[in-house]
Short mmCIF file of C-alpha atoms in Angstrom, two decimals:
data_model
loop_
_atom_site.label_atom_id
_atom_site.label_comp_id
_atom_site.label_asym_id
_atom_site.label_seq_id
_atom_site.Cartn_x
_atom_site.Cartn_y
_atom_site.Cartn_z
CA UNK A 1 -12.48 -2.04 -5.37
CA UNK A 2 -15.59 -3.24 -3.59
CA UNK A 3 -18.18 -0.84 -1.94
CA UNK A 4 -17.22 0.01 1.43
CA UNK A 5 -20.60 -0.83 2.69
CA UNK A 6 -20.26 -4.15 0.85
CA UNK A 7 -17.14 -5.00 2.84
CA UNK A 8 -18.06 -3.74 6.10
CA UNK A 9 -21.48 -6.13 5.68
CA UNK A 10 -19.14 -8.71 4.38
CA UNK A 11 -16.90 -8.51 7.98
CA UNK A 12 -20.07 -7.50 10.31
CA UNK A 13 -18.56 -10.30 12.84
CA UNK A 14 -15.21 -10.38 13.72
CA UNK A 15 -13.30 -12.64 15.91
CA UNK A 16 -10.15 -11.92 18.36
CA UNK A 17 -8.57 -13.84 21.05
CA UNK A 18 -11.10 -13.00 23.61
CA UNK A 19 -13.77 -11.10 21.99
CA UNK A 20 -16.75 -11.25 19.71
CA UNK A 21 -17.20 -7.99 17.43
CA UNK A 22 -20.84 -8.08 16.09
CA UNK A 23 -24.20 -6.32 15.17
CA UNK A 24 -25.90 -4.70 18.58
CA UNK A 25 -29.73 -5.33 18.50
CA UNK A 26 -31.93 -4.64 21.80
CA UNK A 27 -30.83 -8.08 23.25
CA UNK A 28 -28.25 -6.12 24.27
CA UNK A 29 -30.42 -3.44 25.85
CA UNK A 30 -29.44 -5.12 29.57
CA UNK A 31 -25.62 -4.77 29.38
CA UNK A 32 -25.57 -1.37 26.96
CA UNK A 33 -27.75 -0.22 29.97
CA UNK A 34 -25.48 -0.92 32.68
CA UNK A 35 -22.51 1.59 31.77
CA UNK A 36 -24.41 3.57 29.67
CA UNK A 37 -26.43 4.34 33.12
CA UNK A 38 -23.26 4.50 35.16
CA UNK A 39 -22.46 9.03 35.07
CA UNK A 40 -18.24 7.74 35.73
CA UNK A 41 -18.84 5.40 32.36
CA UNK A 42 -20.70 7.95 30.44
CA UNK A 43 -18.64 10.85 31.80
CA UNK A 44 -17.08 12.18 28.43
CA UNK A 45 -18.95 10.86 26.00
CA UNK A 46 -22.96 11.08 26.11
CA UNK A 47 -26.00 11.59 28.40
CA UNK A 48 -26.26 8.82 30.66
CA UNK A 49 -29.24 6.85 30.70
CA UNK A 50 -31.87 7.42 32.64
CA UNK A 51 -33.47 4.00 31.81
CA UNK A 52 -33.13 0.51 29.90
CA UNK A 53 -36.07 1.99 27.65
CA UNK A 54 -33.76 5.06 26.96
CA UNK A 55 -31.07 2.40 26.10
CA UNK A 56 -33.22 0.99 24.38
CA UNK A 57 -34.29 3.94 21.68
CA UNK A 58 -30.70 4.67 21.85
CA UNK A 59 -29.97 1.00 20.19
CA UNK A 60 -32.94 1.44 17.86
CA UNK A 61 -32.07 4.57 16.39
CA UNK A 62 -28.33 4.55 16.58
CA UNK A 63 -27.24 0.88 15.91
CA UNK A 64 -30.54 -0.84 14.27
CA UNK A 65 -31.24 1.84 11.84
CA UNK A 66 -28.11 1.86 10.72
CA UNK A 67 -25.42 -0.68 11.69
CA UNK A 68 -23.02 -0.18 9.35
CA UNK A 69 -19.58 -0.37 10.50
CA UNK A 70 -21.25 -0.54 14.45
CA UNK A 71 -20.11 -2.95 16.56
CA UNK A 72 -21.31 -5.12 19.96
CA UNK A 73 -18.11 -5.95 22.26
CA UNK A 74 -18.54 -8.96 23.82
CA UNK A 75 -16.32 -11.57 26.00
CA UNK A 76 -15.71 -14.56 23.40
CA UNK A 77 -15.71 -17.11 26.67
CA UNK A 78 -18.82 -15.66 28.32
CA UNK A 79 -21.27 -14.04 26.07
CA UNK A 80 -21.17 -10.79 27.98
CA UNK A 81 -21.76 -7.76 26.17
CA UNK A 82 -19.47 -5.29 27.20
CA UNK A 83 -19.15 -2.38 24.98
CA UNK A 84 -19.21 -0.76 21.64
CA UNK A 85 -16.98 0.29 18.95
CA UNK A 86 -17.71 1.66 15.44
CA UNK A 87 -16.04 3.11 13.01
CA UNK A 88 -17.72 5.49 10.46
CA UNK A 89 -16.19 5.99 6.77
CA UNK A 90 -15.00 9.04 5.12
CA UNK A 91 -15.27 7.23 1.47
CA UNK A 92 -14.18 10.22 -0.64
CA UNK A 93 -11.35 10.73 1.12
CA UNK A 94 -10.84 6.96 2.32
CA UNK A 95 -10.38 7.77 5.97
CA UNK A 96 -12.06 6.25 8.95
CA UNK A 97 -12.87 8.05 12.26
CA UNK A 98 -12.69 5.26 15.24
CA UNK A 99 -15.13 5.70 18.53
CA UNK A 100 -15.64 3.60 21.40
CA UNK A 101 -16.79 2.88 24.85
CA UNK A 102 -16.45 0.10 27.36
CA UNK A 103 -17.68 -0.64 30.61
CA UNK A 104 -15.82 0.46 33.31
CA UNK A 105 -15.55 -3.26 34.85
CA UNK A 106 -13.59 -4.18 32.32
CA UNK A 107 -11.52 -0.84 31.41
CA UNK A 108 -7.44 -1.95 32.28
CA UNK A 109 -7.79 -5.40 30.71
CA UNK A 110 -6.67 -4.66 27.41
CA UNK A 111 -10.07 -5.27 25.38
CA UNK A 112 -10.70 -1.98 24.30
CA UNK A 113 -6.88 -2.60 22.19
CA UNK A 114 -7.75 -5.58 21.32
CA UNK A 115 -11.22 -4.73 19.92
CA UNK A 116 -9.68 -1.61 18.49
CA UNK A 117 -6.65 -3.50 16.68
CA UNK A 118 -9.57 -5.49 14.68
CA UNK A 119 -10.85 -2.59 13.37
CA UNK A 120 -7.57 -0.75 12.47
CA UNK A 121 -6.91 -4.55 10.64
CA UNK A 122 -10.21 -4.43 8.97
CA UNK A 123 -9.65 -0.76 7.84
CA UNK A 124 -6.26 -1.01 6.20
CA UNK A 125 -5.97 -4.58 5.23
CA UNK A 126 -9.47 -4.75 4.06
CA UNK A 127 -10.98 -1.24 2.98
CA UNK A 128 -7.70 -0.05 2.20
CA UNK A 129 -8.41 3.10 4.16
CA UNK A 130 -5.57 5.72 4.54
CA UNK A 131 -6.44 7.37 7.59
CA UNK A 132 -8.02 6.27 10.40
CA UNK A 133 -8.28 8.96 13.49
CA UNK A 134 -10.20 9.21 17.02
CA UNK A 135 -10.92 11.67 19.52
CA UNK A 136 -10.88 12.48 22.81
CA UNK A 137 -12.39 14.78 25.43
CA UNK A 138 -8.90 16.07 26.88
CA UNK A 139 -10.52 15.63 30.52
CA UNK A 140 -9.78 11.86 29.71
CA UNK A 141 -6.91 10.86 29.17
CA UNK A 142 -7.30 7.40 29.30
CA UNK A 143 -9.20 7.21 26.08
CA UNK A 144 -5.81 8.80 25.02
CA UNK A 145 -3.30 5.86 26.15
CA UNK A 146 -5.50 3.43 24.01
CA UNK A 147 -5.17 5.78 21.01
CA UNK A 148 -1.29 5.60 21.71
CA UNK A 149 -0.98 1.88 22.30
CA UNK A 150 -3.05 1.53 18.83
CA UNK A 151 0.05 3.52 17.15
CA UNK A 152 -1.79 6.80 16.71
CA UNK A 153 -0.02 10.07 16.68
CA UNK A 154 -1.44 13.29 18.18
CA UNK A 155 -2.62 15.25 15.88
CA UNK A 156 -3.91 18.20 17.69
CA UNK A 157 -7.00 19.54 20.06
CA UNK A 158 -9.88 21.24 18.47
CA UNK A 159 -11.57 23.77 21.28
CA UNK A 160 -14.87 23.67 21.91
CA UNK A 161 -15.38 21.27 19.58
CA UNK A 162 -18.39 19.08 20.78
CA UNK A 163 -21.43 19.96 23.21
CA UNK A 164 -21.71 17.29 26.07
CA UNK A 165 -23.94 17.50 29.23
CA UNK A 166 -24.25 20.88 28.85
CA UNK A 167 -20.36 22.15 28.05
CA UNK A 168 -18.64 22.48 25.27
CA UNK A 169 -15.50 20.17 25.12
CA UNK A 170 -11.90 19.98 23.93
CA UNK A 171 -11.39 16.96 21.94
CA UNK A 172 -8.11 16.04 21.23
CA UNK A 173 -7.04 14.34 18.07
CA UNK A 174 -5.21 10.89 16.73
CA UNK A 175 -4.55 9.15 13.88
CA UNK A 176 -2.63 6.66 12.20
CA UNK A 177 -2.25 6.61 8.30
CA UNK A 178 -1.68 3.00 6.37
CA UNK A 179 2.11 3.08 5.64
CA UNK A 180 2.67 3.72 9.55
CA UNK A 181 0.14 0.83 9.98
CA UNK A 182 1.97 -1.47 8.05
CA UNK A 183 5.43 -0.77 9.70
CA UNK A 184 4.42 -2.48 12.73
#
């Protein structure tokens, strides 16, 4: 078996119907900074940006210094970055966890599935991962529905689990393992 890392540099663009999965690099500082400045967009996930030079750092030390398995969303037809997904591996015991965000202009359009379904594709059919979960902060239960139409189960809510904007947060829990994967 080849090195995750290997694979995941291997597959660091990915193509869909109507998206472009790729490396983020401060190009992308301009649309990162519109949602990532928008409090409804940032709501359950992280600090909202006070600035593009905030967004900025953010990229640099987040995505730059180590964009393994990070991805830029962005509209195949239009060049417009719209969001991020990642997924970060467990190699020991071959499980992925899945995280996202997308800009609210474009939340109900289906790209955060179809962005997500790449990844679940390059996970199992690729990495051979068994696992693959996500969370979510139970005040959202959008993030939720995508989780479902993806073909993760519930698995559970951890209390308290995370400290966001100054509260500690329920996150609840999905996954989907390989063989359930492969039955659809």
């Amino acid at each position: 078996m080849e090195s995750f890392t290997y694979l995941l540099v291997e597959h660091q663009i990915i193509r869909t119907e109507r998206l472009i999965l790729r490396p983020i690099t401060l190009a992308d500082a301009k649309g990162m900074f519109e949602y990532a400045s928008d409090e409804e967009n940032t709501r359950f996930v992280f600090d909202t940006h006070p600035s593009i030079e905030v967004t900025r750092q953010k990229i640099a030390e987040y995505f730059v210094a180590s964009p393994i398995g990070k991805y830029g969303i962005e509209l195949a037809e239009t060049g417009k970055f719209i969001g991020t997904i990642d997924i970060r591996i467990d190699p020991m015991n071959r499980s992925g966890c899945l995280g996202y965000v997308l800009n609210r202009d474009y939340w109900g359009q289906g790209y955060m599935v179809e962005a997500a379904r790449a990844i679940l594709d390059l996970a199992f059919q690729t990495l051979q991962l068994e696992r693959v979960y996500a969370m979510h902060d139970v005040r959202n239960p959008t993030s939720g529905k995508v989780m479902q139409r993806l073909g993760m189960s519930y698995e559970g809510t951890l209390r308290k689990s995370r400290y966001v904007k100054e509260e500690f947060v329920d996150d609840a829990y999905y996954a989907i393992l390989k063989e359930e994967y492969s039955a659809k």
